[in-house]
Amino acid sequence: MRIGILGTGAVGQTFGTRLHNLDHDVTLGARETGNPRALEWAEAHAARCGTFAEAVADADLVINATAGQHAVNALEMAGGNSALAGKVVLDVSNPLDFSTGELRLSVCNTDSVGEQLQRSFPDARIVKSLNTVNGSVMVEPTLVPGQHTIFVAGNDADAKRAVTVLLGEFGWAAANVLDLGGIEASRGMEMYMPLWVSILRALDGNLAFNINVIQG
Amino acid sequence: MRIGILGTGAVGQTFGTRLHNLDHDVTLGARETGNPRALEWAEAHAARCGTFAEAVADADLVINATAGQHAVNALEMAGGNSALAGKVVLDVSNPLDFSTGELRLSVCNTDSVGEQLQRSFPDARIVKSLNTVNGSVMVEPTLVPGQHTIFVAGNDADAKRAVTVLLGEFGWAAANVLDLGGIEASRGMEMYMPLWVSILRALDGNLAFNINVIQG
């Protein structure tokens, strides 16, 4: 599959490398042409890099791995609604703001990044997933032992199915994928972040953790 | 132990009945004297009810089971800082606001009910716990099979130990109690609510669920 990744940070590169190793045709998209991190990654993996727009142009699936605060802007730069029309956009971002020295969400409670993206690009098929675990766990869930849960949310059932197939390639068993419904469920998935950070601290910084939903 | 419960709703009564059955000396506290729900509960269980102030007066441990939006006011009515000084206050509340027809938290992101209580009543020993599960699961964790996690947060280590003992009486194994640190971790515990509600819907309304934190 042709996959365009928006964002050249740790999460973007983690997706790029994993998807490249899974034989997908990856383009790592950067804000500017000639981004040194993107060039270095592309050279190391004999893969492609380019601008956000180039990453999206011929992609079957787009992954938003930019910071949540900048996600709408990044997808605008990628060509906006017309460039994204019909495409599945997997949004793994969180609106984390550490500028005050402690965690704030730049949007929450009445809105979320997932909803902002779907509202801004109504013809894109936004699917929120994977934002509730660390980047390494996103693409390699076996780093956490046993059964544990990953959420998906989005308005388009086919798009969620396509994402669930991709999750399966990463190692997420279908039985551990919990569909939370429409894109408005992004709100809860993003608002979990402060608890996630507290758990991370309680586990002495071990990023290889997740939660398993259990019912009686 | 003498336990004062603030709040006569479903959660307050669930705690009252369970603690009464565990042979604790319970007073179910209401906003006004003669609250019919409190009187009915007290009669049915041959237990005591009274005002918030009466529930707190001789209590070794206080449980805040009022709605999160009204918690500070309820503890004020109970006698405020002087009445609560030195007492362990287990806060199980959430700032849920459904007045718009969908879930909003009345406080989040930069503050939480747990923090509001500790700030308003600096000599009380506030411990946040149990707010991440349904009332029935709070006092009977075996409703959810296997291992699953309950969080505690608070500034006073002895108070957290006292609450952990009480959790043990309910059936929460010490190994499943995850200490998230100071009371500021209430923020994440309360902001988990929108995800909790989404999970509840995905599980077709089965309230007997919880999450288990797993690390690699």
Short mmCIF file of C-alpha atoms in Angstrom, two decimals:
data_model
loop_
_atom_site.label_atom_id
_atom_site.label_comp_id
_atom_site.label_asym_id
_atom_site.label_seq_id
_atom_site.Cartn_x
_atom_site.Cartn_y
_atom_site.Cartn_z
CA MET A 1 0.00 0.00 0.00
CA ARG A 2 1.16 3.56 -0.65
CA ILE A 3 1.28 5.28 2.69
CA GLY A 4 2.00 8.95 3.28
CA ILE A 5 3.19 9.90 6.74
CA LEU A 6 2.88 13.48 7.94
CA GLY A 7 5.53 14.29 10.53
CA THR A 8 9.22 13.44 10.71
CA GLY A 9 9.52 13.22 14.51
CA ALA A 10 9.98 10.05 16.53
CA VAL A 11 6.43 8.84 15.88
CA GLY A 12 6.55 9.57 12.14
CA GLN A 13 9.87 7.80 11.76
CA THR A 14 8.70 4.83 13.86
CA PHE A 15 5.72 4.39 11.52
CA GLY A 16 7.91 4.92 8.46
CA THR A 17 10.42 2.26 9.43
CA ARG A 18 7.84 -0.29 10.53
CA LEU A 19 5.68 0.17 7.43
CA HIS A 20 8.74 0.08 5.15
CA ASN A 21 9.78 -3.20 6.79
CA LEU A 22 6.24 -4.48 6.21
CA ASP A 23 6.86 -3.79 2.47
CA HIS A 24 4.62 -0.78 2.20
CA ASP A 25 5.57 2.04 -0.13
CA VAL A 26 6.17 4.86 2.34
CA THR A 27 6.71 8.58 1.85
CA LEU A 28 7.79 10.47 4.96
CA GLY A 29 6.30 13.94 4.67
CA ALA A 30 7.90 17.06 6.12
CA ARG A 31 6.76 20.66 6.41
CA GLU A 32 9.59 21.82 4.12
CA THR A 33 11.47 20.15 1.28
CA GLY A 34 14.95 19.10 2.31
CA ASN A 35 14.09 18.45 5.96
CA PRO A 36 17.35 16.86 7.18
CA ARG A 37 15.63 14.27 9.44
CA ALA A 38 13.43 13.15 6.56
CA LEU A 39 16.36 12.97 4.15
CA GLU A 40 18.43 10.99 6.62
CA TRP A 41 15.60 8.56 7.29
CA ALA A 42 14.88 8.12 3.56
CA GLU A 43 18.53 7.45 2.80
CA ALA A 44 18.92 4.97 5.67
CA HIS A 45 15.87 2.98 4.53
CA ALA A 46 16.10 3.44 0.78
CA ALA A 47 12.64 4.99 1.05
CA ARG A 48 11.10 8.25 -0.07
CA CYS A 49 10.58 11.57 1.65
CA GLY A 50 8.96 14.77 0.51
CA THR A 51 6.65 17.58 1.50
CA PHE A 52 3.31 16.99 3.22
CA ALA A 53 1.66 17.51 -0.17
CA GLU A 54 3.95 14.99 -1.88
CA ALA A 55 3.35 12.45 0.89
CA VAL A 56 -0.42 12.74 0.46
CA ALA A 57 -0.60 13.07 -3.33
CA ASP A 58 -0.55 9.40 -4.35
CA ALA A 59 -1.18 7.81 -0.94
CA ASP A 60 -3.83 5.15 -0.39
CA LEU A 61 -3.66 5.89 3.32
CA VAL A 62 -2.33 8.90 5.24
CA ILE A 63 -1.02 8.85 8.79
CA ASN A 64 -1.04 12.08 10.78
CA ALA A 65 1.97 11.86 13.07
CA THR A 66 2.34 15.60 13.61
CA ALA A 67 1.73 17.19 17.01
CA GLY A 68 -1.98 17.59 17.67
CA GLN A 69 -1.82 21.38 17.90
CA HIS A 70 -0.43 21.56 14.36
CA ALA A 71 -2.47 18.80 12.77
CA VAL A 72 -5.08 20.96 11.01
CA ASN A 73 -2.35 23.20 9.63
CA ALA A 74 -0.31 20.19 8.46
CA LEU A 75 -3.27 18.74 6.57
CA GLU A 76 -3.96 22.16 5.05
CA MET A 77 -0.35 22.25 3.84
CA ALA A 78 -0.84 18.75 2.47
CA GLY A 79 -3.50 20.09 0.12
CA GLY A 80 -6.56 20.30 2.35
CA ASN A 81 -9.95 18.82 1.65
CA SER A 82 -9.53 18.32 -2.10
CA ALA A 83 -6.21 16.49 -1.75
CA LEU A 84 -7.57 14.35 1.09
CA ALA A 85 -11.02 13.64 -0.38
CA GLY A 86 -11.90 9.96 -0.03
CA LYS A 87 -8.58 9.09 1.61
CA VAL A 88 -8.31 7.27 4.91
CA VAL A 89 -6.43 9.47 7.39
CA LEU A 90 -5.23 7.67 10.49
CA ASP A 91 -4.76 10.33 13.18
CA VAL A 92 -2.46 9.15 15.95
CA SER A 93 -1.78 12.61 17.39
CA ASN A 94 -2.41 14.11 20.81
CA PRO A 95 -2.82 17.81 21.65
CA LEU A 96 -0.03 17.78 24.24
CA ASP A 97 1.17 21.17 25.42
CA PHE A 98 4.06 21.20 27.89
CA SER A 99 4.81 24.92 27.46
CA THR A 100 3.80 25.72 31.05
CA GLY A 101 6.09 22.98 32.36
CA GLU A 102 3.22 20.61 33.04
CA LEU A 103 0.87 18.81 30.70
CA ARG A 104 -2.04 20.75 29.24
CA LEU A 105 -4.20 19.65 26.33
CA SER A 106 -4.48 22.43 23.77
CA VAL A 107 -8.01 21.25 23.01
CA CYS A 108 -10.31 19.10 25.16
CA ASN A 109 -13.69 18.62 26.79
CA THR A 110 -15.78 20.28 24.06
CA ASP A 111 -13.63 19.34 21.06
CA SER A 112 -10.66 17.21 20.00
CA VAL A 113 -8.03 17.02 17.27
CA GLY A 114 -9.86 14.12 15.63
CA GLU A 115 -13.05 16.16 15.41
CA GLN A 116 -11.18 19.28 14.23
CA LEU A 117 -9.67 17.28 11.37
CA GLN A 118 -12.98 15.72 10.29
CA ARG A 119 -14.69 19.14 10.46
CA SER A 120 -11.90 20.91 8.57
CA PHE A 121 -11.62 18.23 5.87
CA PRO A 122 -15.13 16.84 5.55
CA ASP A 123 -14.34 14.60 2.58
CA ALA A 124 -11.38 12.91 4.27
CA ARG A 125 -12.16 9.75 6.21
CA ILE A 126 -10.54 10.45 9.58
CA VAL A 127 -9.90 7.51 11.90
CA LYS A 128 -8.50 8.14 15.38
CA SER A 129 -6.42 5.30 16.75
CA LEU A 130 -3.14 4.35 18.44
CA ASN A 131 -2.83 7.71 20.29
CA THR A 132 -3.33 5.95 23.64
CA VAL A 133 0.05 4.16 23.56
CA ASN A 134 3.66 5.16 23.06
CA GLY A 135 4.98 5.21 19.47
CA SER A 136 6.98 2.04 19.93
CA VAL A 137 3.91 0.15 21.20
CA MET A 138 1.73 1.57 18.39
CA VAL A 139 3.63 -0.40 15.76
CA GLU A 140 4.73 -3.31 17.98
CA PRO A 141 2.03 -4.17 20.53
CA THR A 142 3.89 -7.34 21.60
CA LEU A 143 6.19 -5.04 23.61
CA VAL A 144 3.36 -5.27 26.17
CA PRO A 145 2.60 -8.86 27.18
CA GLY A 146 -0.82 -10.52 26.96
CA GLN A 147 -4.07 -9.02 25.78
CA HIS A 148 -4.48 -5.25 25.76
CA THR A 149 -6.81 -2.86 24.07
CA ILE A 150 -6.48 -0.37 21.23
CA PHE A 151 -9.33 1.99 20.38
CA VAL A 152 -10.61 3.17 17.00
CA ALA A 153 -13.06 5.98 16.31
CA GLY A 154 -14.35 7.47 13.09
CA ASN A 155 -17.45 8.18 11.06
CA ASP A 156 -16.66 5.85 8.14
CA ALA A 157 -16.97 2.11 8.79
CA ASP A 158 -14.86 1.14 5.73
CA ALA A 159 -12.09 3.47 6.84
CA LYS A 160 -12.12 1.92 10.31
CA ARG A 161 -11.93 -1.53 8.70
CA ALA A 162 -8.91 -0.44 6.62
CA VAL A 163 -7.21 0.87 9.75
CA THR A 164 -8.04 -2.33 11.63
CA VAL A 165 -6.32 -4.33 8.88
CA LEU A 166 -3.24 -2.12 9.25
CA LEU A 167 -3.37 -2.54 13.03
CA GLY A 168 -3.41 -6.29 12.42
CA GLU A 169 -0.21 -6.02 10.38
CA PHE A 170 1.41 -4.26 13.33
CA GLY A 171 0.31 -7.13 15.58
CA TRP A 172 -2.94 -5.87 17.12
CA ALA A 173 -5.36 -8.81 17.15
CA ALA A 174 -8.83 -7.85 15.92
CA ALA A 175 -10.25 -9.01 19.28
CA ASN A 176 -8.22 -6.29 21.01
CA VAL A 177 -9.46 -3.49 18.75
CA LEU A 178 -12.37 -1.71 20.44
CA ASP A 179 -14.51 0.45 18.15
CA LEU A 180 -15.75 3.45 20.14
CA GLY A 181 -18.04 4.75 17.40
CA GLY A 182 -17.91 8.13 15.64
CA ILE A 183 -15.03 10.57 15.54
CA GLU A 184 -16.42 12.40 18.60
CA ALA A 185 -14.97 9.54 20.68
CA SER A 186 -11.56 11.10 19.90
CA ARG A 187 -12.34 13.41 22.79
CA GLY A 188 -12.10 10.66 25.37
CA MET A 189 -9.14 9.03 23.66
CA GLU A 190 -7.18 12.32 23.78
CA MET A 191 -8.36 13.26 27.29
CA TYR A 192 -6.89 9.97 28.52
CA MET A 193 -3.43 11.52 28.07
CA PRO A 194 -3.10 13.07 31.57
CA LEU A 195 -3.90 9.66 33.10
CA TRP A 196 -1.47 8.04 30.66
CA VAL A 197 1.29 10.40 31.81
CA SER A 198 0.48 9.71 35.50
CA ILE A 199 0.61 5.95 34.87
CA LEU A 200 3.92 6.36 33.01
CA ARG A 201 5.38 8.14 36.06
CA ALA A 202 4.00 5.47 38.42
CA LEU A 203 5.72 2.83 36.25
CA ASP A 204 9.03 4.72 36.58
CA GLY A 205 9.03 5.81 32.97
CA ASN A 206 8.48 2.41 31.35
CA LEU A 207 6.89 3.38 28.03
CA ALA A 208 5.99 -0.22 27.19
CA PHE A 209 2.59 -0.24 28.87
CA ASN A 210 -1.04 -0.23 27.90
CA ILE A 211 -4.47 -0.86 29.35
CA ASN A 212 -6.70 -3.85 28.77
CA VAL A 213 -10.45 -3.34 28.92
CA ILE A 214 -12.09 -6.22 30.82
CA GLN A 215 -15.80 -6.75 31.30
CA GLY A 216 -17.80 -9.00 33.59
CA MET B 1 -14.41 2.14 61.75
CA ARG B 2 -16.74 5.15 61.89
CA ILE B 3 -17.35 6.21 58.32
CA GLY B 4 -19.27 9.29 57.22
CA ILE B 5 -20.63 9.25 53.69
CA LEU B 6 -21.53 12.50 51.95
CA GLY B 7 -24.22 11.96 49.36
CA THR B 8 -27.39 9.89 49.36
CA GLY B 9 -27.49 9.02 45.66
CA ALA B 10 -26.78 5.63 44.13
CA VAL B 11 -23.04 5.81 44.87
CA GLY B 12 -23.49 6.99 48.47
CA GLN B 13 -26.03 4.27 49.20
CA THR B 14 -23.85 1.61 47.52
CA PHE B 15 -20.98 2.57 49.83
CA GLY B 16 -23.29 2.76 52.82
CA THR B 17 -24.72 -0.71 52.34
CA ARG B 18 -21.39 -2.36 51.55
CA LEU B 19 -19.61 -0.73 54.51
CA HIS B 20 -22.51 -1.51 56.84
CA ASN B 21 -22.31 -5.16 55.74
CA LEU B 22 -18.57 -5.06 56.43
CA ASP B 23 -19.50 -4.08 60.02
CA HIS B 24 -18.43 -0.48 59.81
CA ASP B 25 -20.35 2.16 61.72
CA VAL B 26 -21.82 4.19 58.87
CA THR B 27 -23.61 7.55 58.81
CA LEU B 28 -25.18 8.46 55.49
CA GLY B 29 -24.99 12.24 55.21
CA ALA B 30 -27.52 14.37 53.35
CA ARG B 31 -27.68 18.05 52.49
CA GLU B 32 -30.79 18.51 54.67
CA THR B 33 -32.07 16.71 57.77
CA GLY B 34 -34.94 14.41 56.99
CA ASN B 35 -33.83 13.58 53.46
CA PRO B 36 -36.30 10.79 52.56
CA ARG B 37 -33.75 8.65 50.67
CA ALA B 38 -31.36 8.78 53.61
CA LEU B 39 -34.12 7.96 56.12
CA GLU B 40 -35.33 5.05 54.01
CA TRP B 41 -31.79 3.68 53.65
CA ALA B 42 -31.08 4.06 57.38
CA GLU B 43 -34.30 2.28 58.32
CA ALA B 44 -33.72 -0.56 55.86
CA HIS B 45 -30.21 -1.20 57.20
CA ALA B 46 -30.69 -0.29 60.84
CA ALA B 47 -27.96 2.29 60.27
CA ARG B 48 -27.67 6.02 60.83
CA CYS B 49 -28.27 9.01 58.64
CA GLY B 50 -27.89 12.72 59.25
CA THR B 51 -26.66 15.96 57.80
CA PHE B 52 -23.28 16.30 56.09
CA ALA B 53 -21.99 17.84 59.35
CA GLU B 54 -23.34 14.98 61.46
CA ALA B 55 -21.80 12.42 59.08
CA VAL B 56 -18.39 14.04 59.39
CA ALA B 57 -18.44 14.96 63.08
CA ASP B 58 -17.24 11.70 64.63
CA ALA B 59 -16.02 9.95 61.48
CA ASP B 60 -12.61 8.30 61.27
CA LEU B 61 -12.91 8.38 57.51
CA VAL B 62 -15.14 10.45 55.20
CA ILE B 63 -16.26 9.42 51.71
CA ASN B 64 -17.29 12.11 49.27
CA ALA B 65 -19.98 10.56 47.10
CA THR B 66 -21.59 13.82 46.03
CA ALA B 67 -21.46 15.01 42.42
CA GLY B 68 -18.08 16.55 41.61
CA GLN B 69 -19.53 19.98 40.83
CA HIS B 70 -21.00 20.19 44.33
CA ALA B 71 -18.18 18.57 46.27
CA VAL B 72 -16.52 21.72 47.64
CA ASN B 73 -19.89 23.06 48.72
CA ALA B 74 -20.80 19.75 50.38
CA LEU B 75 -17.58 19.69 52.38
CA GLU B 76 -18.16 23.33 53.36
CA MET B 77 -21.61 22.35 54.62
CA ALA B 78 -20.00 19.47 56.50
CA GLY B 79 -18.02 21.99 58.55
CA GLY B 80 -15.16 22.88 56.25
CA ASN B 81 -11.49 22.76 57.08
CA SER B 82 -11.82 22.73 60.88
CA ALA B 83 -14.29 19.83 60.86
CA LEU B 84 -12.20 17.89 58.36
CA ALA B 85 -8.77 18.65 59.83
CA GLY B 86 -6.67 15.48 60.00
CA LYS B 87 -9.43 13.30 58.59
CA VAL B 88 -8.96 11.02 55.61
CA VAL B 89 -11.43 12.06 52.89
CA LEU B 90 -11.84 9.51 50.12
CA ASP B 91 -13.11 11.42 47.09
CA VAL B 92 -14.80 9.14 44.56
CA SER B 93 -16.57 11.91 42.65
CA ASN B 94 -16.41 13.00 39.02
CA PRO B 95 -17.27 16.47 37.64
CA LEU B 96 -19.80 15.09 35.16
CA ASP B 97 -22.06 17.65 33.53
CA PHE B 98 -24.73 16.32 31.14
CA SER B 99 -26.71 19.59 31.06
CA THR B 100 -25.94 20.13 27.35
CA GLY B 101 -27.11 16.61 26.51
CA GLU B 102 -23.58 15.30 26.11
CA LEU B 103 -20.83 14.78 28.63
CA ARG B 104 -18.79 17.80 29.73
CA LEU B 105 -16.46 17.94 32.70
CA SER B 106 -17.23 21.00 34.82
CA VAL B 107 -13.52 21.23 35.66
CA CYS B 108 -10.56 19.72 33.79
CA ASN B 109 -7.18 20.18 32.16
CA THR B 110 -5.86 22.84 34.58
CA ASP B 111 -7.65 21.67 37.74
CA SER B 112 -9.74 18.84 39.16
CA VAL B 113 -12.22 18.15 41.96
CA GLY B 114 -9.54 16.34 43.95
CA GLU B 115 -7.26 19.38 43.80
CA GLN B 116 -10.12 21.77 44.55
CA LEU B 117 -10.94 19.83 47.70
CA GLN B 118 -7.33 19.68 48.91
CA ARG B 119 -6.89 23.41 48.21
CA SER B 120 -10.19 24.36 49.88
CA PHE B 121 -9.60 22.17 52.96
CA PRO B 122 -5.83 22.15 53.38
CA ASP B 123 -5.89 20.24 56.69
CA ALA B 124 -8.05 17.41 55.33
CA ARG B 125 -6.19 14.46 53.86
CA ILE B 126 -7.85 14.06 50.47
CA VAL B 127 -7.38 10.77 48.62
CA LYS B 128 -8.79 10.36 45.13
CA SER B 129 -9.72 6.81 44.23
CA LEU B 130 -12.44 4.56 42.77
CA ASN B 131 -13.83 7.29 40.48
CA THR B 132 -12.66 5.33 37.41
CA VAL B 133 -15.21 2.53 37.84
CA ASN B 134 -18.97 2.28 38.28
CA GLY B 135 -20.32 2.40 41.85
CA SER B 136 -21.11 -1.30 41.92
CA VAL B 137 -17.53 -2.17 40.87
CA MET B 138 -16.07 0.30 43.38
CA VAL B 139 -17.24 -1.79 46.32
CA GLU B 140 -17.22 -5.19 44.59
CA PRO B 141 -14.32 -5.45 42.13
CA THR B 142 -14.94 -9.17 41.57
CA LEU B 143 -17.84 -8.12 39.31
CA VAL B 144 -15.03 -7.74 36.75
CA PRO B 145 -13.04 -10.96 36.25
CA GLY B 146 -9.28 -11.29 36.64
CA GLN B 147 -6.75 -8.60 37.50
CA HIS B 148 -7.68 -4.97 36.96
CA THR B 149 -6.35 -1.69 38.21
CA ILE B 150 -7.59 0.91 40.64
CA PHE B 151 -5.75 4.21 41.07
CA VAL B 152 -5.06 6.24 44.21
CA ALA B 153 -3.73 9.79 44.40
CA GLY B 154 -3.13 12.09 47.34
CA ASN B 155 -0.52 14.09 49.17
CA ASP B 156 -0.56 12.09 52.43
CA ALA B 157 1.04 8.64 52.33
CA ASP B 158 -0.69 7.47 55.55
CA ALA B 159 -4.07 8.52 54.18
CA LYS B 160 -3.40 6.58 50.97
CA ARG B 161 -2.45 3.55 53.08
CA ALA B 162 -5.72 3.83 55.04
CA VAL B 163 -7.68 4.00 51.80
CA THR B 164 -5.74 1.05 50.39
CA VAL B 165 -6.76 -1.00 53.46
CA LEU B 166 -10.39 -0.07 52.85
CA LEU B 167 -10.01 -0.97 49.16
CA GLY B 168 -8.71 -4.34 50.33
CA GLU B 169 -11.88 -4.88 52.37
CA PHE B 170 -13.91 -4.25 49.23
CA GLY B 171 -11.81 -6.86 47.42
CA TRP B 172 -9.16 -4.79 45.63
CA ALA B 173 -5.87 -6.70 45.96
CA ALA B 174 -2.98 -4.44 46.95
CA ALA B 175 -1.14 -5.52 43.78
CA ASN B 176 -3.93 -3.95 41.71
CA VAL B 177 -3.80 -0.59 43.49
CA LEU B 178 -1.62 1.82 41.48
CA ASP B 179 -0.42 4.90 43.39
CA LEU B 180 -0.24 7.80 40.93
CA GLY B 181 1.40 10.21 43.38
CA GLY B 182 0.06 13.54 44.64
CA ILE B 183 -3.49 14.82 44.45
CA GLU B 184 -2.73 16.55 41.12
CA ALA B 185 -3.04 13.11 39.52
CA SER B 186 -6.79 13.50 40.14
CA ARG B 187 -6.79 15.47 36.93
CA GLY B 188 -5.99 12.47 34.77
CA MET B 189 -8.27 10.20 36.78
CA GLU B 190 -11.22 12.54 36.24
CA MET B 191 -10.35 13.31 32.59
CA TYR B 192 -10.57 9.57 31.90
CA MET B 193 -14.36 9.89 32.20
CA PRO B 194 -15.12 10.69 28.54
CA LEU B 195 -13.14 7.59 27.50
CA TRP B 196 -14.94 5.60 30.22
CA VAL B 197 -18.31 6.68 28.80
CA SER B 198 -17.22 5.77 25.25
CA ILE B 199 -16.05 2.34 26.42
CA LEU B 200 -19.36 1.85 28.28
CA ARG B 201 -21.26 2.55 25.04
CA ALA B 202 -18.98 0.20 23.07
CA LEU B 203 -19.75 -2.51 25.65
CA ASP B 204 -23.49 -1.95 25.13
CA GLY B 205 -23.97 -0.41 28.54
CA ASN B 206 -22.33 -3.14 30.61
CA LEU B 207 -21.24 -1.19 33.71
CA ALA B 208 -19.18 -4.10 35.06
CA PHE B 209 -15.94 -3.19 33.30
CA ASN B 210 -12.56 -1.80 34.18
CA ILE B 211 -9.09 -1.42 32.74
CA ASN B 212 -5.98 -3.35 33.70
CA VAL B 213 -2.63 -1.60 33.38
CA ILE B 214 -0.06 -3.98 31.89
CA GLN B 215 3.61 -3.28 31.39
CA GLY B 216 6.32 -5.03 29.41
#
